[in-house]
XYZ file of C-alpha atoms in Angstrom:
582
model
C 22.601 -23.987 9.828
C 19.425 -25.666 8.611
C 15.755 -24.715 8.943
C 15.026 -26.701 12.114
C 18.136 -25.399 13.859
C 17.239 -21.771 13.055
C 13.675 -22.170 14.337
C 14.866 -23.905 17.501
C 17.493 -21.209 18.197
C 14.942 -18.432 17.672
C 12.277 -19.974 19.918
C 14.795 -20.799 22.651
C 16.327 -17.306 22.522
C 12.987 -15.614 23.109
C 11.977 -18.149 25.727
C 15.131 -17.056 27.579
C 13.668 -13.518 27.397
C 10.445 -14.707 29.126
C 8.385 -15.245 25.956
C 5.829 -18.076 25.823
C 5.797 -20.203 22.663
C 2.434 -20.222 20.870
C 1.220 -22.717 18.287
C 1.476 -22.474 14.507
C -2.026 -21.683 13.138
C -3.807 -22.764 9.955
C -3.179 -20.921 6.679
C -6.951 -20.459 6.419
C -7.888 -17.856 9.060
C -10.660 -18.723 11.472
C -13.480 -16.158 11.637
C -11.623 -13.552 9.571
C -13.496 -12.673 6.368
C -11.078 -9.840 5.529
C -8.336 -12.148 4.229
C -8.118 -15.389 2.280
C -4.972 -16.604 4.011
C -2.837 -16.060 7.089
C -0.342 -13.571 5.680
C 1.663 -12.869 8.847
C 2.233 -14.202 12.340
C 0.063 -11.441 13.774
C -3.164 -12.685 12.155
C -4.054 -15.274 14.817
C -3.261 -12.615 17.459
C -5.672 -9.911 16.267
C -7.964 -9.932 19.331
C -4.962 -9.694 21.654
C -3.324 -6.861 19.718
C -6.667 -5.089 20.072
C -6.648 -5.338 23.872
C -7.866 -8.784 24.917
C -5.569 -10.606 27.341
C -3.706 -13.613 25.945
C -3.867 -16.745 28.128
C -0.115 -17.287 27.719
C 0.869 -13.791 28.769
C 2.152 -10.520 27.294
C 5.355 -11.880 25.682
C 4.901 -14.416 22.868
C 7.029 -16.157 20.241
C 6.353 -18.588 17.380
C 7.034 -19.689 13.838
C 3.985 -19.250 11.589
C 3.329 -20.642 8.104
C 2.094 -17.828 5.826
C 0.817 -17.303 2.276
C 1.149 -14.045 0.362
C -0.801 -13.980 -2.900
C 0.604 -10.533 -3.748
C 4.009 -12.147 -4.291
C 2.859 -14.762 -6.838
C 3.995 -12.658 -9.812
C 7.344 -11.981 -8.115
C 8.077 -15.682 -7.651
C 10.852 -16.784 -9.952
C 13.558 -14.515 -8.555
C 15.975 -15.556 -5.801
C 14.067 -14.275 -2.751
C 10.267 -14.318 -3.222
C 8.011 -17.180 -2.107
C 4.245 -17.729 -2.010
C 4.475 -19.854 1.136
C 7.033 -18.971 3.769
C 7.613 -19.444 7.474
C 7.714 -16.321 9.631
C 9.559 -16.197 12.931
C 7.921 -13.659 15.210
C 7.969 -12.277 18.726
C 5.318 -10.060 20.295
C 4.850 -7.741 23.202
C 1.225 -7.081 24.130
C 1.510 -3.849 26.077
C 4.780 -4.928 27.760
C 8.249 -3.945 26.405
C 8.608 -1.490 23.536
C 11.233 -0.010 21.177
C 14.442 -0.318 23.148
C 14.051 -3.954 24.192
C 12.725 -4.963 20.756
C 15.696 -3.533 18.895
C 18.136 -4.933 21.465
C 16.581 -8.417 21.179
C 16.764 -8.300 17.354
C 20.388 -7.152 17.343
C 21.460 -9.670 19.984
C 19.875 -12.591 18.163
C 21.353 -11.646 14.782
C 24.874 -10.807 15.921
C 25.385 -13.039 18.979
C 23.247 -16.144 18.337
C 23.462 -16.232 14.520
C 26.883 -14.533 14.492
C 26.057 -12.218 11.584
C 28.749 -9.494 11.433
C 27.432 -6.044 12.407
C 29.224 -4.536 9.396
C 26.868 -6.458 7.034
C 23.743 -4.921 8.612
C 21.842 -1.707 7.862
C 18.451 -0.410 9.040
C 15.610 1.847 7.997
C 13.453 3.909 10.367
C 10.428 6.192 9.962
C 11.290 9.724 8.800
C 8.158 11.337 10.254
C 5.305 13.323 8.714
C 2.297 15.402 9.773
C 0.722 12.351 11.467
C 3.672 11.151 13.563
C 7.170 12.464 14.428
C 10.512 11.280 13.083
C 11.637 8.134 14.918
C 14.849 9.527 16.393
C 14.521 7.113 19.337
C 14.991 3.988 17.188
C 17.874 5.592 15.299
C 19.615 6.410 18.578
C 19.159 2.859 19.915
C 20.667 1.393 16.726
C 23.648 3.737 16.938
C 24.260 2.769 20.561
C 24.354 -0.872 19.438
C 27.007 -0.144 16.819
C 25.123 0.588 13.572
C 26.784 3.722 12.108
C 24.693 6.736 11.058
C 25.631 6.125 7.417
C 23.811 2.798 7.519
C 20.581 4.173 8.993
C 18.069 5.438 6.416
C 14.965 7.466 7.240
C 12.021 6.574 4.984
C 8.360 7.552 4.782
C 5.076 5.760 5.388
C 5.327 3.713 2.193
C 8.388 1.884 3.528
C 8.472 2.269 7.303
C 4.921 2.280 8.580
C 2.524 -0.556 9.279
C -1.269 -0.270 9.142
C -3.966 0.221 9.878
C -5.159 -2.813 7.997
C -8.491 -1.153 7.202
C -9.468 2.495 7.444
C -9.102 2.561 11.227
C -7.263 0.671 13.949
C -3.792 -0.054 15.377
C -0.785 1.178 13.398
C 2.658 2.671 13.799
C 6.206 3.091 12.529
C 8.591 0.201 12.011
C 12.297 -0.384 11.714
C 13.560 -2.859 9.123
C 16.881 -4.702 9.215
C 18.817 -5.335 5.989
C 21.720 -7.665 5.178
C 24.425 -7.081 2.526
C 24.020 -10.123 0.296
C 27.093 -10.316 -2.003
C 29.995 -12.367 -0.710
C 32.477 -11.100 -3.283
C 32.282 -7.359 -2.502
C 32.873 -5.324 0.628
C 29.833 -3.918 2.397
C 29.374 -0.273 1.324
C 29.957 2.281 4.068
C 26.719 4.072 3.156
C 23.343 2.312 2.995
C 21.682 2.810 -0.405
C 18.075 1.598 -0.028
C 17.645 1.374 -3.810
C 20.422 -1.224 -4.105
C 18.855 -4.711 -4.361
C 21.955 -6.282 -2.836
C 20.603 -5.105 0.516
C 18.001 -7.742 1.489
C 15.454 -7.187 4.260
C 15.603 -9.960 6.870
C 13.674 -8.641 9.884
C 10.954 -6.099 10.573
C 10.088 -4.652 14.005
C 6.698 -2.895 14.087
C 5.860 -0.443 16.867
C 2.062 -0.324 17.174
C 1.866 2.918 19.094
C -1.074 4.653 17.379
C -4.755 4.120 16.672
C -6.170 5.784 13.579
C -9.762 6.946 14.127
C -12.616 7.428 11.642
C -11.657 11.083 11.193
C -8.194 10.072 10.024
C -6.469 11.214 13.201
C -3.588 9.213 14.707
C -4.031 8.900 18.482
C -1.611 7.376 20.980
C -2.727 3.781 21.613
C -3.766 2.739 25.116
C -1.977 -0.581 24.616
C 1.292 -0.264 22.683
C 2.280 -3.538 20.990
C 5.337 -4.992 19.299
C 4.926 -7.199 16.217
C 8.066 -8.576 14.564
C 8.795 -10.881 11.669
C 11.829 -12.643 10.185
C 11.559 -14.929 7.152
C 13.036 -18.391 7.636
C 13.863 -18.886 3.938
C 15.881 -15.684 3.497
C 17.684 -16.098 6.800
C 18.721 -19.694 6.021
C 20.182 -18.516 2.703
C 22.120 -15.740 4.448
C 23.508 -18.060 7.126
C 24.723 -20.502 4.480
C 26.264 -17.790 2.253
C 23.806 -18.284 -0.597
C 22.580 -15.345 -2.656
C 19.811 -17.576 -4.055
C 17.286 -18.920 -1.515
C 16.644 -21.917 -3.777
C 20.189 -23.185 -3.213
C 19.322 -24.061 0.420
C 18.324 -27.495 1.709
C 14.636 -26.501 1.991
C 14.487 -26.114 -1.805
C 17.233 -28.261 -3.326
C 15.424 -31.640 -3.036
C 12.559 -30.114 -5.085
C 14.897 -28.538 -7.629
C 16.706 -31.869 -8.085
C 13.378 -33.653 -8.695
C 12.427 -31.041 -11.315
C 15.852 -31.484 -12.964
C 15.194 -35.232 -13.092
C 11.664 -34.812 -14.513
C 12.727 -32.291 -17.151
C 16.174 -33.700 -17.944
C 17.494 -30.138 -17.653
C 19.855 -28.369 -15.241
C 18.813 -25.647 -12.775
C 21.402 -23.266 -14.273
C 19.739 -21.653 -17.256
C 16.224 -22.724 -16.188
C 16.118 -21.067 -12.778
C 12.870 -19.086 -13.149
C 10.732 -21.999 -14.362
C 12.119 -24.409 -11.742
C 11.705 -21.923 -8.900
C 8.068 -21.269 -9.872
C 7.227 -24.992 -10.031
C 8.937 -25.737 -6.701
C 7.393 -22.713 -4.982
C 3.853 -23.277 -6.224
C 3.711 -27.001 -5.448
C 5.058 -26.361 -1.945
C 2.409 -23.665 -1.340
C -0.419 -25.838 -2.692
C 0.686 -28.788 -0.549
C 0.276 -26.690 2.596
C -3.001 -25.053 1.449
C -4.637 -28.434 0.725
C -3.420 -29.803 4.078
C -5.160 -26.878 5.779
C -8.504 -27.728 4.174
C -8.871 -25.968 0.797
C -9.565 -27.723 -2.523
C -9.254 -26.285 -6.061
C -12.324 -24.278 -7.104
C -13.306 -21.005 -8.764
C -13.795 -19.036 -5.551
C -11.816 -17.764 -2.564
C -8.924 -19.975 -1.323
C -9.782 -22.606 -3.938
C -9.266 -20.106 -6.748
C -5.778 -19.168 -5.554
C -4.986 -22.865 -5.130
C -6.157 -23.666 -8.667
C -4.205 -20.705 -10.057
C -0.983 -21.878 -8.363
C -1.352 -25.498 -9.511
C -2.142 -24.535 -13.103
C 0.683 -21.999 -13.249
C 3.090 -24.721 -12.065
C 1.769 -27.157 -14.728
C 2.120 -24.498 -17.431
C 5.775 -23.887 -16.519
C 6.371 -27.650 -16.364
C 5.219 -27.767 -20.003
C 7.528 -24.842 -20.879
C 10.385 -26.766 -19.256
C 9.703 -29.757 -21.487
C 8.421 -32.150 -18.807
C 6.398 -34.813 -20.707
C 2.625 -34.448 -20.412
C 2.218 -38.024 -19.171
C 4.703 -37.465 -16.311
C 3.344 -37.076 -12.774
C 4.811 -33.674 -11.849
C 3.247 -33.175 -8.424
C 3.569 -36.471 -6.506
C 7.415 -36.684 -6.469
C 7.561 -33.071 -5.261
C 4.953 -33.629 -2.538
C 6.982 -36.550 -1.174
C 10.075 -34.332 -0.912
C 8.050 -31.553 0.767
C 6.683 -33.973 3.375
C 10.227 -35.092 4.152
C 11.577 -31.535 4.484
C 8.662 -30.492 6.718
C 8.273 -33.697 8.718
C 7.615 -31.571 11.835
C 4.179 -30.539 10.469
C 1.646 -33.186 11.522
C -0.992 -31.490 9.326
C 1.056 -32.473 6.254
C 1.815 -36.029 7.331
C -1.835 -36.683 8.288
C -3.129 -35.435 4.917
C -0.542 -36.982 2.598
C -2.991 -38.955 0.447
C -5.508 -36.104 0.245
C -2.748 -33.731 -0.952
C -1.536 -36.172 -3.622
C -5.084 -36.970 -4.805
C -6.204 -33.327 -5.097
C -3.038 -32.305 -6.946
C -3.267 -35.274 -9.314
C -6.926 -34.526 -10.100
C -6.182 -30.886 -10.884
C -3.036 -31.762 -12.841
C -4.925 -34.299 -14.990
C -7.852 -31.925 -15.545
C -5.679 -29.020 -16.690
C -3.321 -31.060 -18.856
C -6.332 -32.156 -20.953
C -7.187 -28.562 -21.876
C -3.826 -26.770 -21.643
C -2.641 -27.411 -25.205
C -6.028 -26.575 -26.731
C -6.172 -23.364 -24.710
C -2.660 -22.378 -25.775
C -3.663 -22.908 -29.415
C -6.666 -20.570 -28.926
C -4.415 -18.000 -27.236
C -1.743 -18.176 -29.942
C -4.409 -17.811 -32.636
C -5.373 -14.424 -31.134
C -1.929 -13.297 -29.979
C -1.184 -11.119 -32.995
C -3.370 -8.496 -31.308
C -4.639 -7.608 -27.826
C -6.833 -10.275 -26.188
C -10.449 -9.148 -25.862
C -12.884 -9.972 -23.046
C -14.677 -12.739 -24.949
C -11.441 -14.601 -25.733
C -10.047 -14.301 -22.200
C -13.365 -15.521 -20.776
C -13.438 -18.432 -23.256
C -9.937 -19.404 -22.071
C -11.161 -19.236 -18.470
C -14.497 -21.032 -18.870
C -13.674 -23.672 -21.481
C -9.949 -24.262 -21.031
C -9.425 -23.508 -17.343
C -7.013 -20.568 -17.769
C -7.158 -18.306 -14.705
C -7.318 -14.689 -15.972
C -3.899 -14.048 -14.386
C -2.403 -16.770 -16.591
C -3.829 -15.159 -19.741
C -2.428 -11.780 -18.608
C 0.979 -13.361 -17.964
C 1.027 -15.060 -21.387
C 0.031 -11.767 -23.016
C 2.871 -9.892 -21.280
C 5.343 -12.436 -22.640
C 4.022 -11.663 -26.156
C 4.037 -7.885 -25.578
C 0.244 -7.559 -25.876
C -2.534 -6.644 -23.421
C -5.716 -8.259 -22.105
C -9.041 -6.421 -21.824
C -9.558 -7.146 -18.129
C -12.722 -5.020 -17.908
C -14.178 -6.950 -20.831
C -13.327 -10.213 -19.050
C -15.099 -9.034 -15.887
C -18.232 -8.125 -17.847
C -18.296 -11.517 -19.543
C -17.669 -13.190 -16.193
C -20.577 -11.373 -14.524
C -22.943 -12.100 -17.390
C -22.268 -15.830 -17.521
C -21.658 -16.843 -13.926
C -22.795 -15.543 -10.565
C -19.689 -16.621 -8.711
C -18.484 -14.855 -5.608
C -15.660 -12.385 -6.167
C -12.256 -14.014 -6.218
C -8.865 -12.913 -5.078
C -8.064 -11.789 -8.617
C -10.761 -9.103 -8.408
C -9.033 -7.681 -5.374
C -11.868 -8.200 -2.916
C -9.680 -9.731 -0.261
C -6.998 -7.356 0.960
C -4.717 -8.013 3.886
C -6.437 -6.730 6.978
C -7.308 -7.244 10.571
C -10.295 -9.363 11.485
C -13.496 -7.388 11.818
C -14.049 -7.160 15.575
C -17.033 -4.851 15.196
C -19.959 -4.985 17.598
C -22.025 -7.075 15.172
C -19.339 -9.718 14.543
C -18.709 -9.912 18.291
C -22.416 -10.681 18.807
C -22.318 -13.349 16.092
C -19.269 -15.001 17.737
C -21.367 -15.521 20.870
C -24.376 -16.661 18.811
C -22.139 -19.411 17.334
C -21.595 -20.809 20.837
C -25.352 -20.867 21.503
C -26.000 -22.507 18.123
C -23.346 -25.173 18.710
C -24.915 -26.262 22.000
C -28.491 -25.982 20.671
C -27.601 -28.394 17.849
C -26.280 -30.944 20.327
C -29.395 -30.715 22.488
C -32.120 -30.581 19.819
C -30.525 -33.343 17.728
C -29.721 -35.298 20.907
C -26.176 -35.939 19.747
C -23.283 -35.115 22.062
C -20.780 -35.988 19.308
C -21.694 -32.912 17.238
C -18.754 -30.518 16.987
C -17.896 -27.368 15.079
C -16.074 -28.246 11.844
C -15.525 -24.659 10.727
C -17.022 -21.193 10.862
C -16.894 -17.852 9.098
C -18.333 -14.641 10.482
C -18.971 -11.320 8.751
C -20.920 -8.339 10.144
C -23.938 -9.567 8.155
C -24.158 -13.263 9.095
C -22.555 -16.313 10.686
C -21.708 -19.503 8.824
C -21.343 -22.601 10.990
C -20.246 -26.087 9.825
C -20.882 -29.170 11.983
C -20.647 -32.932 11.610
C -24.049 -34.497 10.863
C -25.056 -37.027 8.206
C -28.443 -35.765 7.021
C -30.509 -32.695 6.222
C -32.279 -31.046 9.184
C -36.072 -31.076 9.162
C -38.044 -27.817 9.337
C -39.170 -28.837 12.833
C -35.563 -29.335 13.961
C -34.478 -25.974 12.555
C -37.387 -24.270 14.344
C -36.515 -26.008 17.617
C -32.868 -24.932 17.318
C -33.891 -21.313 16.647
C -36.312 -21.377 19.590
C -33.708 -22.776 21.993
C -31.110 -20.166 20.995
C -33.665 -17.351 21.366
C -34.789 -18.735 24.737
C -31.204 -18.487 26.014
C -30.886 -14.960 24.590
C -34.034 -13.905 26.483
C -32.752 -15.407 29.743
C -30.150 -12.591 30.007
C -27.283 -14.993 30.757
C -23.855 -13.490 31.548
C -20.977 -14.570 29.290
C -18.002 -15.327 31.535
C -14.323 -15.815 30.708
C -11.785 -18.050 32.464
C -8.133 -18.678 31.603
C -7.398 -22.356 32.281
C -4.852 -25.021 31.513
C -5.884 -27.646 28.935
C -6.424 -30.219 31.705
C -8.585 -27.810 33.716
C -10.636 -26.975 30.618
C -11.209 -30.694 29.953
C -12.200 -31.340 33.563
C -14.730 -28.510 33.413
C -16.275 -29.976 30.265
C -15.225 -27.252 27.830
C -15.763 -28.030 24.156
C -12.754 -27.901 21.857
C -10.618 -30.164 19.710
C -7.819 -31.021 22.131
C -4.870 -31.169 19.763
C -1.617 -29.324 19.215
C -3.324 -26.076 18.190
C -3.673 -24.957 21.806
C -0.976 -23.505 24.035
C -0.420 -24.223 27.725
C -3.332 -21.976 28.694
C -6.620 -21.364 26.918
C -9.572 -18.995 27.139
C -12.846 -20.669 28.089
C -16.134 -18.787 27.592
C -19.168 -19.973 29.582
C -22.777 -18.983 28.905
C -24.351 -19.983 32.213
C -24.672 -23.760 32.469
C -25.685 -23.974 28.802
C -22.414 -23.618 26.876
C -18.721 -23.872 27.714
C -16.177 -23.554 24.869
C -12.504 -22.847 24.256
C -12.338 -19.721 22.087
C -10.067 -16.721 21.490
C -13.090 -14.384 21.367
C -14.232 -11.636 21.111
C -17.572 -12.000 22.933
C -20.334 -9.873 24.402
C -21.004 -9.616 28.154
C -24.622 -10.868 28.237
C -26.908 -12.809 25.892
C -29.528 -10.049 26.167
C -27.366 -7.980 23.761
C -27.956 -10.359 20.846
C -31.447 -9.629 19.487
C -33.327 -12.385 17.619
C -31.542 -15.395 16.105
C -32.775 -16.566 12.685
C -31.559 -19.502 10.549
C -31.501 -18.449 6.887
C -30.173 -21.606 5.262
C -29.120 -25.166 6.081
C -27.252 -27.233 3.493
C -24.522 -29.804 2.869
C -20.905 -28.624 3.087
C -19.249 -31.921 2.203
C -19.455 -35.570 3.149
C -20.915 -35.841 6.657
C -20.787 -32.070 7.222
C -23.771 -29.660 7.291
C -23.684 -25.866 7.109
C -25.986 -23.326 8.746
C -26.135 -19.673 7.767
C -27.857 -17.474 10.336
C -28.344 -13.811 11.281
C -29.240 -11.696 14.287
C -32.212 -9.401 13.687
């Protein structure tokens, strides 16, 4: 079975169980400052897991592209990937444990025909916050999983969330597959044995953790599940190495050709190059470019790590490493329009970064090797970063290979002294978490709608549209298409119009409409494949009507005073406004 067949079978199975298919979202989360990337299928569903109604109903299914930066250092083995596709099904306050486990078991054993004897599961063992999950264990036993293959584990292994200090959370049950083909499945499940590979996770969001640290029963109990496409494809094709499947082999063969070496004996280097170029291809398609901050920093780190391993593999410096791989990736994932539509941009950005780093890589390695007879101090690691383009993680990785250490604190001090850059992923600022749906961010969501319409009216341009936004509790950032700087008079007029609408005490009303109905009613939105069959449309009187997932306030009178703090360029033909509510 190949990738497309697995995805199709999964979607069709859950559609037969009354689930509505939802669209695959961007890797760069919209209006979620808590994470750099979409790390799971649940990210685009945060408002609905928190209680908002979803326009497509209470049962949902999709395949979602995801990035996990925490796995970058693990890449190189047979099962870890930076970019992966996650199959997921959700219940928003509808079915719960029994149906979820039954659906999972039926799909694995009946549709995919995986033998029950090669499966094992873990469930939550209970603690002072929540009881032992005997219910899930009983359901599994009724389905034919013997007691000996059910392991009870603690919060570290079988509990999800909350993402921050408070919010939805609960126990989960994880499904494992016995990987080796040349040995019989053990009768007893040993969770420490790496030959048991996790393939599916069912999360039961049945609690809400409050600010006092207490776990309360949730008003809306949700199901959030996830199954990795890459691991499942390997299992179904009897491979113990994910990179032997047809979603990796075309890349591996290209790397063999470029390096004039075989995969056997060079597995780690080839896996890292293939993985990182695939991840960067998707990240660039979704709008990021290499830089020293946020998504751009991770992107740069991945590209440069791939180039470094290409050098280790003996690929000539004048060879174009990235373009042949991108072409294979676009062929494998020809069902992603976002890749096909951005082919040239992807190739150009990768080539630029490849050329830039290759010019300094050898010089930087000479500097590193000169100091590698002892630990690397902060000044040297910062010199490698600033002058030779070595992400700090690369210096740390090189040091580990030599058995020495890097003074990370010294690097941070040097970094802070020389550059006032925003914190990057390497400093750990961005942890996986739910979007901040606090009262203040909810107000700023609504203020974005007022700003969008005020821009169109004051600038007398009905072709102005939102090109991106980012909202934190402190401010909103709004990007829109416009080809010049705004005058002070225009900015004042925009502020005044927004504040006028705030003072008019206008109700904010929600409708759930089909795409055609939303168009007919004049709702703003980019009418492409990102929307499902039904959408949420928020209206602010006769002033603004937009497609949006929310959350929003009930009346403009709740907003306070709108103030533009900055207006600047955000790229060719795109302007950016930063604003606050006082």
